[in-house]
PDB file of C-alpha atoms in Angstrom:
ATOM      1  CA  MET Y   1     -12.281 134.920 149.661  1.00  0.00           C
ATOM      2  CA  SER Y   2      -8.566 137.332 149.465  1.00  0.00           C
ATOM      3  CA  SER Y   3      -6.031 136.150 147.048  1.00  0.00           C
ATOM      4  CA  THR Y   4      -4.260 137.721 144.770  1.00  0.00           C
ATOM      5  CA  VAL Y   5      -3.741 137.650 140.974  1.00  0.00           C
ATOM      6  CA  ARG Y   6      -0.253 137.676 139.476  1.00  0.00           C
ATOM      7  CA  ILE Y   7       0.383 140.087 136.213  1.00  0.00           C
ATOM      8  CA  PRO Y   8       2.555 138.975 133.786  1.00  0.00           C
ATOM      9  CA  THR Y   9       4.177 141.798 132.099  1.00  0.00           C
ATOM     10  CA  PRO Y  10       1.687 142.552 129.117  1.00  0.00           C
ATOM     11  CA  LEU Y  11      -0.476 143.686 131.152  1.00  0.00           C
ATOM     12  CA  ARG Y  12       1.125 145.445 133.928  1.00  0.00           C
ATOM     13  CA  PRO Y  13       0.144 149.054 131.772  1.00  0.00           C
ATOM     14  CA  LEU Y  14      -3.342 148.576 132.665  1.00  0.00           C
ATOM     15  CA  THR Y  15      -2.494 147.509 136.865  1.00  0.00           C
ATOM     16  CA  GLN Y  16      -0.230 150.712 137.089  1.00  0.00           C
ATOM     17  CA  GLY Y  17       2.849 148.264 136.939  1.00  0.00           C
ATOM     18  CA  LYS Y  18       1.611 146.362 139.389  1.00  0.00           C
ATOM     19  CA  GLY Y  19       2.800 142.937 139.313  1.00  0.00           C
ATOM     20  CA  GLU Y  20       0.271 141.168 142.347  1.00  0.00           C
ATOM     21  CA  VAL Y  21      -3.238 142.574 143.048  1.00  0.00           C
ATOM     22  CA  GLN Y  22      -5.378 141.662 145.530  1.00  0.00           C
ATOM     23  CA  VAL Y  23      -8.883 140.494 144.813  1.00  0.00           C
ATOM     24  CA  LEU Y  24     -12.212 138.860 146.418  1.00  0.00           C
ATOM     25  CA  GLY Y  25     -14.375 136.290 145.010  1.00  0.00           C
ATOM     26  CA  ARG Y  26     -15.565 132.859 145.963  1.00  0.00           C
ATOM     27  CA  ASN Y  27     -14.671 131.158 142.595  1.00  0.00           C
ATOM     28  CA  VAL Y  28     -12.144 132.845 139.109  1.00  0.00           C
ATOM     29  CA  ARG Y  29     -15.198 134.407 138.346  1.00  0.00           C
ATOM     30  CA  GLU Y  30     -16.070 136.501 140.255  1.00  0.00           C
ATOM     31  CA  ALA Y  31     -11.949 137.624 140.899  1.00  0.00           C
ATOM     32  CA  LEU Y  32     -11.600 138.088 137.272  1.00  0.00           C
ATOM     33  CA  ASP Y  33     -14.877 141.107 138.566  1.00  0.00           C
ATOM     34  CA  HIS Y  34     -13.144 142.668 140.916  1.00  0.00           C
ATOM     35  CA  LEU Y  35     -10.393 142.726 139.907  1.00  0.00           C
ATOM     36  CA  GLU Y  36     -11.324 144.631 135.971  1.00  0.00           C
ATOM     37  CA  GLY Y  37     -12.940 146.627 138.817  1.00  0.00           C
ATOM     38  CA  GLN Y  38     -10.034 148.350 140.485  1.00  0.00           C
ATOM     39  CA  CYS Y  39      -8.351 147.845 136.763  1.00  0.00           C
ATOM     40  CA  ALA Y  40     -10.333 148.735 133.653  1.00  0.00           C
ATOM     41  CA  GLY Y  41      -9.736 146.743 130.571  1.00  0.00           C
ATOM     42  CA  ILE Y  42      -8.165 144.004 132.021  1.00  0.00           C
ATOM     43  CA  ARG Y  43     -10.805 141.310 131.672  1.00  0.00           C
ATOM     44  CA  ALA Y  44     -11.160 141.996 127.993  1.00  0.00           C
ATOM     45  CA  ARG Y  45      -6.725 140.075 127.944  1.00  0.00           C
ATOM     46  CA  ILE Y  46      -8.087 137.037 129.505  1.00  0.00           C
ATOM     47  CA  CYS Y  47     -11.508 136.331 128.148  1.00  0.00           C
ATOM     48  CA  ASP Y  48     -13.808 136.772 125.531  1.00  0.00           C
ATOM     49  CA  GLU Y  49     -17.362 138.597 124.097  1.00  0.00           C
ATOM     50  CA  LYS Y  50     -18.231 135.051 125.545  1.00  0.00           C
ATOM     51  CA  GLY Y  51     -16.995 135.199 129.197  1.00  0.00           C
ATOM     52  CA  GLU Y  52     -14.545 132.334 128.729  1.00  0.00           C
ATOM     53  CA  LEU Y  53     -10.864 132.400 128.552  1.00  0.00           C
ATOM     54  CA  ARG Y  54      -8.353 132.913 125.197  1.00  0.00           C
ATOM     55  CA  ARG Y  55      -6.467 130.923 123.992  1.00  0.00           C
ATOM     56  CA  PHE Y  56      -3.411 132.648 123.904  1.00  0.00           C
ATOM     57  CA  VAL Y  57      -4.676 132.881 128.096  1.00  0.00           C
ATOM     58  CA  ASN Y  58      -3.605 130.340 130.610  1.00  0.00           C
ATOM     59  CA  LEU Y  59      -4.959 130.572 134.127  1.00  0.00           C
ATOM     60  CA  TYR Y  60      -3.703 129.208 136.804  1.00  0.00           C
ATOM     61  CA  LEU Y  61      -5.280 128.065 140.477  1.00  0.00           C
ATOM     62  CA  ASN Y  62      -2.225 127.664 142.498  1.00  0.00           C
ATOM     63  CA  ASP Y  63      -0.542 125.249 140.867  1.00  0.00           C
ATOM     64  CA  GLU Y  64      -3.649 124.205 138.404  1.00  0.00           C
ATOM     65  CA  ASP Y  65      -4.732 124.915 135.326  1.00  0.00           C
ATOM     66  CA  ILE Y  66      -8.249 126.090 135.866  1.00  0.00           C
ATOM     67  CA  ARG Y  67      -9.034 124.723 132.366  1.00  0.00           C
ATOM     68  CA  HIS Y  68      -7.661 120.929 134.495  1.00  0.00           C
ATOM     69  CA  LEU Y  69     -10.085 122.378 137.900  1.00  0.00           C
ATOM     70  CA  LYS Y  70     -14.023 123.703 136.887  1.00  0.00           C
ATOM     71  CA  GLY Y  71     -12.510 126.238 134.902  1.00  0.00           C
ATOM     72  CA  LEU Y  72     -13.562 129.833 135.706  1.00  0.00           C
ATOM     73  CA  GLU Y  73     -16.360 128.633 138.436  1.00  0.00           C
ATOM     74  CA  SER Y  74     -13.556 126.490 140.231  1.00  0.00           C
ATOM     75  CA  GLU Y  75     -13.883 127.975 143.960  1.00  0.00           C
ATOM     76  CA  VAL Y  76     -10.767 129.803 145.418  1.00  0.00           C
ATOM     77  CA  GLU Y  77     -10.365 129.843 148.816  1.00  0.00           C
ATOM     78  CA  ASP Y  78      -8.295 132.256 150.815  1.00  0.00           C
ATOM     79  CA  GLY Y  79      -4.379 132.391 150.736  1.00  0.00           C
ATOM     80  CA  ASP Y  80      -5.152 131.310 146.905  1.00  0.00           C
ATOM     81  CA  VAL Y  81      -2.779 132.535 144.403  1.00  0.00           C
ATOM     82  CA  LEU Y  82      -4.110 133.056 141.185  1.00  0.00           C
ATOM     83  CA  SER Y  83      -1.895 133.630 137.886  1.00  0.00           C
ATOM     84  CA  ILE Y  84      -2.515 134.567 134.449  1.00  0.00           C
ATOM     85  CA  VAL Y  85      -0.017 133.446 131.617  1.00  0.00           C
ATOM     86  CA  PRO Y  86       0.628 134.359 128.644  1.00  0.00           C
ATOM     87  CA  ALA Y  87       0.289 131.605 125.753  1.00  0.00           C
ATOM     88  CA  ILE Y  88       3.804 131.710 124.283  1.00  0.00           C
ATOM     89  CA  ALA Y  89       4.134 130.498 121.033  1.00  0.00           C
ATOM     90  CA  GLY Y  90       4.725 131.410 117.284  1.00  0.00           C
ATOM     91  CA  GLY Y  91       7.672 129.531 114.834  1.00  0.00           C
ATOM     92  CA  ARG Y  92       8.253 130.639 110.732  1.00  0.00           C
TER      93      ARG Y  92
ATOM     94  CA  MET K   1      23.464 145.117 115.614  1.00  0.00           C
ATOM     95  CA  GLY K   2      21.985 142.038 114.682  1.00  0.00           C
ATOM     96  CA  GLY K   3      25.136 140.002 114.430  1.00  0.00           C
ATOM     97  CA  ALA K   4      25.942 137.984 110.748  1.00  0.00           C
ATOM     98  CA  GLY K   5      23.516 139.055 108.832  1.00  0.00           C
ATOM     99  CA  GLY K   6      19.566 137.884 107.520  1.00  0.00           C
ATOM    100  CA  ALA K   7      19.705 136.059 103.929  1.00  0.00           C
ATOM    101  CA  ARG K   8      21.770 136.140 101.761  1.00  0.00           C
ATOM    102  CA  LEU K   9      21.328 138.747  98.300  1.00  0.00           C
ATOM    103  CA  PRO K  10      19.595 137.631  95.251  1.00  0.00           C
ATOM    104  CA  PRO K  11      21.963 136.229  93.243  1.00  0.00           C
ATOM    105  CA  PHE K  12      23.316 138.893  90.438  1.00  0.00           C
ATOM    106  CA  PRO K  13      21.277 138.468  87.199  1.00  0.00           C
ATOM    107  CA  SER K  14      22.553 138.722  83.383  1.00  0.00           C
ATOM    108  CA  LEU K  15      24.786 141.180  83.014  1.00  0.00           C
ATOM    109  CA  ARG K  16      23.199 141.535  78.924  1.00  0.00           C
ATOM    110  CA  LEU K  17      21.205 144.110  79.693  1.00  0.00           C
ATOM    111  CA  VAL K  18      19.763 144.203  76.473  1.00  0.00           C
ATOM    112  CA  GLY K  19      16.938 142.072  76.286  1.00  0.00           C
ATOM    113  CA  ALA K  20      16.534 141.792  80.051  1.00  0.00           C
ATOM    114  CA  PRO K  21      16.503 144.655  81.538  1.00  0.00           C
ATOM    115  CA  ARG K  22      13.392 144.285  84.159  1.00  0.00           C
ATOM    116  CA  ARG K  23      15.783 141.618  85.750  1.00  0.00           C
ATOM    117  CA  ASP K  24      18.340 143.982  86.005  1.00  0.00           C
ATOM    118  CA  VAL K  25      15.553 146.940  87.505  1.00  0.00           C
ATOM    119  CA  LEU K  26      14.792 144.634  89.089  1.00  0.00           C
ATOM    120  CA  TYR K  27      18.192 143.406  91.388  1.00  0.00           C
ATOM    121  CA  PHE K  28      18.547 146.759  92.084  1.00  0.00           C
ATOM    122  CA  PHE K  29      15.366 147.439  93.249  1.00  0.00           C
ATOM    123  CA  ARG K  30      15.363 144.594  95.305  1.00  0.00           C
ATOM    124  CA  ILE K  31      19.040 145.489  97.161  1.00  0.00           C
ATOM    125  CA  ILE K  32      17.458 149.007  98.134  1.00  0.00           C
ATOM    126  CA  LEU K  33      14.253 146.834  99.719  1.00  0.00           C
ATOM    127  CA  ARG K  34      16.669 144.893 101.642  1.00  0.00           C
ATOM    128  CA  THR K  35      18.713 148.023 102.909  1.00  0.00           C
ATOM    129  CA  PHE K  36      15.650 149.562 104.525  1.00  0.00           C
ATOM    130  CA  GLU K  37      15.190 145.967 105.771  1.00  0.00           C
ATOM    131  CA  GLN K  38      18.846 145.399 107.574  1.00  0.00           C
ATOM    132  CA  ASP K  39      18.711 149.066 108.864  1.00  0.00           C
ATOM    133  CA  GLY K  40      15.747 148.534 110.152  1.00  0.00           C
ATOM    134  CA  VAL K  41      16.683 149.036 113.568  1.00  0.00           C
ATOM    135  CA  ARG K  42      14.624 151.608 115.834  1.00  0.00           C
ATOM    136  CA  GLY K  43      16.050 154.412 117.915  1.00  0.00           C
ATOM    137  CA  GLY K  44      15.807 153.624 121.602  1.00  0.00           C
ATOM    138  CA  GLU K  45      14.869 150.258 121.712  1.00  0.00           C
ATOM    139  CA  LEU K  46      18.162 147.782 123.096  1.00  0.00           C
ATOM    140  CA  LEU K  47      18.831 144.780 124.596  1.00  0.00           C
ATOM    141  CA  ILE K  48      21.670 144.054 126.332  1.00  0.00           C
ATOM    142  CA  LEU K  49      22.189 140.621 126.717  1.00  0.00           C
ATOM    143  CA  ASP K  50      25.326 139.234 128.864  1.00  0.00           C
ATOM    144  CA  ARG K  51      27.476 136.874 127.853  1.00  0.00           C
ATOM    145  CA  GLN K  52      26.671 133.762 130.208  1.00  0.00           C
ATOM    146  CA  ALA K  53      22.409 134.727 128.584  1.00  0.00           C
ATOM    147  CA  GLU K  54      24.288 134.765 124.805  1.00  0.00           C
ATOM    148  CA  GLU K  55      26.545 131.777 124.861  1.00  0.00           C
ATOM    149  CA  GLY K  56      22.959 129.927 126.790  1.00  0.00           C
ATOM    150  CA  MET K  57      20.920 130.891 123.875  1.00  0.00           C
ATOM    151  CA  ILE K  58      22.894 129.941 120.923  1.00  0.00           C
ATOM    152  CA  ARG K  59      23.815 126.075 122.772  1.00  0.00           C
ATOM    153  CA  HIS K  60      20.239 125.655 123.421  1.00  0.00           C
ATOM    154  CA  GLY K  61      19.567 126.464 119.088  1.00  0.00           C
ATOM    155  CA  GLU K  62      22.195 123.980 118.999  1.00  0.00           C
ATOM    156  CA  GLU K  63      21.708 121.442 120.825  1.00  0.00           C
ATOM    157  CA  GLY K  64      18.014 121.566 119.430  1.00  0.00           C
ATOM    158  CA  TYR K  65      18.939 121.270 116.130  1.00  0.00           C
ATOM    159  CA  PRO K  66      16.500 120.439 113.281  1.00  0.00           C
ATOM    160  CA  HIS K  67      14.165 121.662 115.881  1.00  0.00           C
ATOM    161  CA  GLU K  68      13.057 125.336 117.741  1.00  0.00           C
ATOM    162  CA  VAL K  69      13.552 125.533 120.200  1.00  0.00           C
ATOM    163  CA  CYS K  70      12.653 128.178 123.196  1.00  0.00           C
ATOM    164  CA  GLY K  71      12.922 129.729 126.425  1.00  0.00           C
ATOM    165  CA  LEU K  72      12.641 133.042 128.051  1.00  0.00           C
ATOM    166  CA  LEU K  73      15.207 135.672 128.965  1.00  0.00           C
ATOM    167  CA  VAL K  74      15.494 136.735 132.809  1.00  0.00           C
ATOM    168  CA  GLY K  75      16.352 140.313 133.470  1.00  0.00           C
ATOM    169  CA  HIS K  76      15.608 143.610 134.233  1.00  0.00           C
ATOM    170  CA  PHE K  77      13.717 146.461 132.281  1.00  0.00           C
ATOM    171  CA  GLU K  78      15.205 149.825 131.963  1.00  0.00           C
ATOM    172  CA  GLU K  79      13.757 153.233 131.027  1.00  0.00           C
ATOM    173  CA  GLY K  80      10.260 151.833 131.545  1.00  0.00           C
ATOM    174  CA  VAL K  81      10.473 149.288 128.144  1.00  0.00           C
ATOM    175  CA  ALA K  82      12.356 151.111 126.197  1.00  0.00           C
ATOM    176  CA  THR K  83      15.629 149.203 127.490  1.00  0.00           C
ATOM    177  CA  ARG K  84      15.903 145.031 128.614  1.00  0.00           C
ATOM    178  CA  THR K  85      19.230 144.029 130.088  1.00  0.00           C
ATOM    179  CA  ALA K  86      18.920 140.309 130.079  1.00  0.00           C
ATOM    180  CA  ARG K  87      21.221 137.987 132.777  1.00  0.00           C
ATOM    181  CA  GLU K  88      20.139 134.861 131.804  1.00  0.00           C
ATOM    182  CA  ALA K  89      18.756 132.486 129.078  1.00  0.00           C
ATOM    183  CA  CYS K  90      16.234 130.754 131.201  1.00  0.00           C
ATOM    184  CA  ARG K  91      14.971 126.867 128.393  1.00  0.00           C
ATOM    185  CA  ALA K  92      11.644 126.113 128.091  1.00  0.00           C
ATOM    186  CA  VAL K  93       9.847 122.828 126.912  1.00  0.00           C
ATOM    187  CA  ASN K  94       8.859 123.497 122.836  1.00  0.00           C
ATOM    188  CA  LEU K  95       5.121 121.249 123.532  1.00  0.00           C
ATOM    189  CA  ASN K  96       4.712 120.892 119.363  1.00  0.00           C
ATOM    190  CA  ARG K  97       6.249 118.229 118.976  1.00  0.00           C
ATOM    191  CA  GLU K  98       4.492 117.263 115.918  1.00  0.00           C
ATOM    192  CA  ARG K  99       5.292 120.487 113.918  1.00  0.00           C
ATOM    193  CA  SER K 100       9.134 121.076 115.342  1.00  0.00           C
ATOM    194  CA  ALA K 101      10.465 122.341 113.080  1.00  0.00           C
ATOM    195  CA  ASP K 102       9.041 124.514 112.387  1.00  0.00           C
ATOM    196  CA  ARG K 103       6.664 126.241 115.439  1.00  0.00           C
ATOM    197  CA  TYR K 104       7.204 126.495 119.088  1.00  0.00           C
ATOM    198  CA  ASP K 105       4.272 126.357 122.483  1.00  0.00           C
ATOM    199  CA  LEU K 106       6.353 127.387 124.686  1.00  0.00           C
ATOM    200  CA  ASP K 107       5.504 125.324 128.118  1.00  0.00           C
ATOM    201  CA  PRO K 108       3.013 127.842 130.092  1.00  0.00           C
ATOM    202  CA  ALA K 109       4.164 125.450 132.995  1.00  0.00           C
ATOM    203  CA  ASP K 110       8.107 126.755 132.447  1.00  0.00           C
ATOM    204  CA  PHE K 111       6.671 130.161 132.091  1.00  0.00           C
ATOM    205  CA  ARG K 112       5.185 129.788 136.105  1.00  0.00           C
ATOM    206  CA  ARG K 113       8.473 128.485 136.752  1.00  0.00           C
ATOM    207  CA  ILE K 114      11.197 130.696 135.328  1.00  0.00           C
ATOM    208  CA  GLU K 115       8.545 133.177 136.297  1.00  0.00           C
ATOM    209  CA  GLU K 116       8.826 132.954 140.018  1.00  0.00           C
ATOM    210  CA  GLU K 117      12.091 131.896 140.319  1.00  0.00           C
ATOM    211  CA  ALA K 118      13.144 135.126 138.701  1.00  0.00           C
ATOM    212  CA  ARG K 119      10.043 137.179 140.684  1.00  0.00           C
ATOM    213  CA  GLN K 120      12.619 135.216 144.280  1.00  0.00           C
ATOM    214  CA  ARG K 121      15.732 136.866 143.124  1.00  0.00           C
ATOM    215  CA  ARG K 122      13.990 140.072 142.073  1.00  0.00           C
ATOM    216  CA  MET K 123      14.308 140.114 138.551  1.00  0.00           C
ATOM    217  CA  GLU K 124      11.867 139.236 136.021  1.00  0.00           C
ATOM    218  CA  ILE K 125      10.962 137.949 132.751  1.00  0.00           C
ATOM    219  CA  VAL K 126      12.241 140.367 129.354  1.00  0.00           C
ATOM    220  CA  GLY K 127      12.209 138.496 127.026  1.00  0.00           C
ATOM    221  CA  VAL K 128      11.996 135.251 124.967  1.00  0.00           C
ATOM    222  CA  TYR K 129      14.170 133.578 122.087  1.00  0.00           C
ATOM    223  CA  HIS K 130      12.978 130.824 119.969  1.00  0.00           C
ATOM    224  CA  SER K 131      15.675 129.099 116.808  1.00  0.00           C
ATOM    225  CA  HIS K 132      14.541 128.778 112.891  1.00  0.00           C
ATOM    226  CA  PRO K 133      16.503 125.901 111.619  1.00  0.00           C
ATOM    227  CA  ASP K 134      17.529 126.756 107.943  1.00  0.00           C
ATOM    228  CA  HIS K 135      15.556 129.793 107.692  1.00  0.00           C
ATOM    229  CA  PRO K 136      16.448 133.678 108.362  1.00  0.00           C
ATOM    230  CA  SER K 137      16.091 134.941 111.228  1.00  0.00           C
ATOM    231  CA  ARG K 138      13.661 137.252 110.569  1.00  0.00           C
ATOM    232  CA  PRO K 139       9.635 137.053 112.150  1.00  0.00           C
ATOM    233  CA  SER K 140       6.978 135.123 110.386  1.00  0.00           C
ATOM    234  CA  GLU K 141       3.571 135.741 109.938  1.00  0.00           C
ATOM    235  CA  THR K 142       3.336 133.096 112.508  1.00  0.00           C
ATOM    236  CA  ASP K 143       6.129 134.685 115.237  1.00  0.00           C
ATOM    237  CA  ARG K 144       3.925 138.434 114.539  1.00  0.00           C
ATOM    238  CA  GLN K 145       0.566 136.617 115.016  1.00  0.00           C
ATOM    239  CA  GLY K 146       1.372 135.160 118.283  1.00  0.00           C
ATOM    240  CA  ALA K 147       3.094 138.269 120.103  1.00  0.00           C
ATOM    241  CA  GLU K 148       0.071 140.774 118.572  1.00  0.00           C
ATOM    242  CA  GLU K 149      -2.491 137.755 121.069  1.00  0.00           C
ATOM    243  CA  ILE K 150      -0.500 139.097 123.909  1.00  0.00           C
ATOM    244  CA  TRP K 151       0.574 142.619 123.419  1.00  0.00           C
ATOM    245  CA  GLN K 152      -2.638 143.775 121.428  1.00  0.00           C
ATOM    246  CA  SER K 153      -1.062 147.225 120.071  1.00  0.00           C
ATOM    247  CA  GLY K 154       1.376 147.544 123.082  1.00  0.00           C
ATOM    248  CA  GLU K 155       5.041 147.762 123.271  1.00  0.00           C
ATOM    249  CA  SER K 156       6.336 143.952 124.109  1.00  0.00           C
ATOM    250  CA  TRP K 157       9.384 142.605 125.554  1.00  0.00           C
ATOM    251  CA  SER K 158      12.285 141.428 123.477  1.00  0.00           C
ATOM    252  CA  TYR K 159      11.989 138.963 120.681  1.00  0.00           C
ATOM    253  CA  VAL K 160      15.591 137.734 119.991  1.00  0.00           C
ATOM    254  CA  ILE K 161      15.731 135.069 116.878  1.00  0.00           C
ATOM    255  CA  LEU K 162      18.649 132.489 116.036  1.00  0.00           C
ATOM    256  CA  GLU K 163      18.992 131.480 112.654  1.00  0.00           C
ATOM    257  CA  VAL K 164      20.567 128.102 112.615  1.00  0.00           C
ATOM    258  CA  VAL K 165      21.820 126.435 109.985  1.00  0.00           C
ATOM    259  CA  GLY K 166      23.333 122.431 109.478  1.00  0.00           C
ATOM    260  CA  GLY K 167      23.547 122.771 113.456  1.00  0.00           C
ATOM    261  CA  SER K 168      24.962 125.911 113.638  1.00  0.00           C
ATOM    262  CA  VAL K 169      23.628 129.413 114.778  1.00  0.00           C
ATOM    263  CA  ALA K 170      24.440 132.116 111.619  1.00  0.00           C
ATOM    264  CA  SER K 171      22.786 134.799 112.876  1.00  0.00           C
ATOM    265  CA  ARG K 172      21.087 135.977 116.200  1.00  0.00           C
ATOM    266  CA  ARG K 173      19.085 139.234 116.327  1.00  0.00           C
ATOM    267  CA  SER K 174      15.713 140.892 118.438  1.00  0.00           C
ATOM    268  CA  TRP K 175      13.101 141.580 117.557  1.00  0.00           C
ATOM    269  CA  VAL K 176      10.453 144.006 119.615  1.00  0.00           C
ATOM    270  CA  LEU K 177       6.176 143.914 118.343  1.00  0.00           C
ATOM    271  CA  ARG K 178       4.885 147.552 118.113  1.00  0.00           C
ATOM    272  CA  GLY K 179       1.112 148.554 117.334  1.00  0.00           C
ATOM    273  CA  GLY K 180       1.008 145.376 115.454  1.00  0.00           C
ATOM    274  CA  ALA K 181       4.679 145.836 113.519  1.00  0.00           C
ATOM    275  CA  PHE K 182       7.658 143.813 114.500  1.00  0.00           C
ATOM    276  CA  GLY K 183      10.783 146.648 114.546  1.00  0.00           C
ATOM    277  CA  GLU K 184      13.769 144.884 114.950  1.00  0.00           C
ATOM    278  CA  GLU K 185      15.808 146.621 117.942  1.00  0.00           C
ATOM    279  CA  GLU K 186      19.816 146.641 118.689  1.00  0.00           C
ATOM    280  CA  ILE K 187      21.451 143.732 120.191  1.00  0.00           C
ATOM    281  CA  ARG K 188      24.431 145.170 122.764  1.00  0.00           C
ATOM    282  CA  VAL K 189      26.964 142.145 124.045  1.00  0.00           C
ATOM    283  CA  SER K 190      28.439 143.102 127.597  1.00  0.00           C
ATOM    284  CA  PRO K 191      30.133 140.147 129.958  1.00  0.00           C
ATOM    285  CA  ARG K 192      28.063 139.568 133.365  1.00  0.00           C
ATOM    286  CA  ALA K 193      28.726 141.929 135.573  1.00  0.00           C
ATOM    287  CA  THR K 194      29.359 140.418 138.932  1.00  0.00           C
TER     288      THR K 194
END
């Protein structure tokens, strides 16, 4: 399945500045594997050492947060859009 | 520059130098330190802020007082990421309702919406703003940690902080994270170029 990954600005140094990358994979995990194959080092910014999604990263499959689906095992259809969204937080 | 400035200087200690020299020495030492802090603008980093973006942020900060508000700045990067031009300030929801007086969690759904709208207009997110109710416009350790999670050792977009005192914006300053530490950047306000 071919899908598009939207890359936020903080991760674009790893994609030669590209805001979108085309990937293959039947689920989110496979799509991230393929993304890593093209942009070395990017998976470590998205997933922790255990392979789970980092706390400060949200992944949307089309309009749905994958935490509300099947997580990294969520199935990806042809033409889907996977958006990496940084969790922005702070305060005094 | 960062506008109306940061925190006030400490009150001057007793002029009775005899018997209390350490307090006076400490006072002048703190002034010297403050001078370094306020002159901490790093060369080559600049946020050009359209007047309507500045006004939008200020309105948001004042309307939201005494809660922290947050939003995104949309515009363009120039010269790599050393200069950012913010055309618009886009409001986002602060999801942290339990500690909205001193924390913010920007709604990721708003991030997606704002990013998509910017993309369709050939712009992108160039910064984040948030308010510090009754607190100086300097990044806190919480701000630093939140930014470092996203940027790690890379150079970040702009982080604008609004100091809101009693419902009015008293200062606004902009910061860039690089190598895990925040440094202040210059803000230059420009009229909207149409």
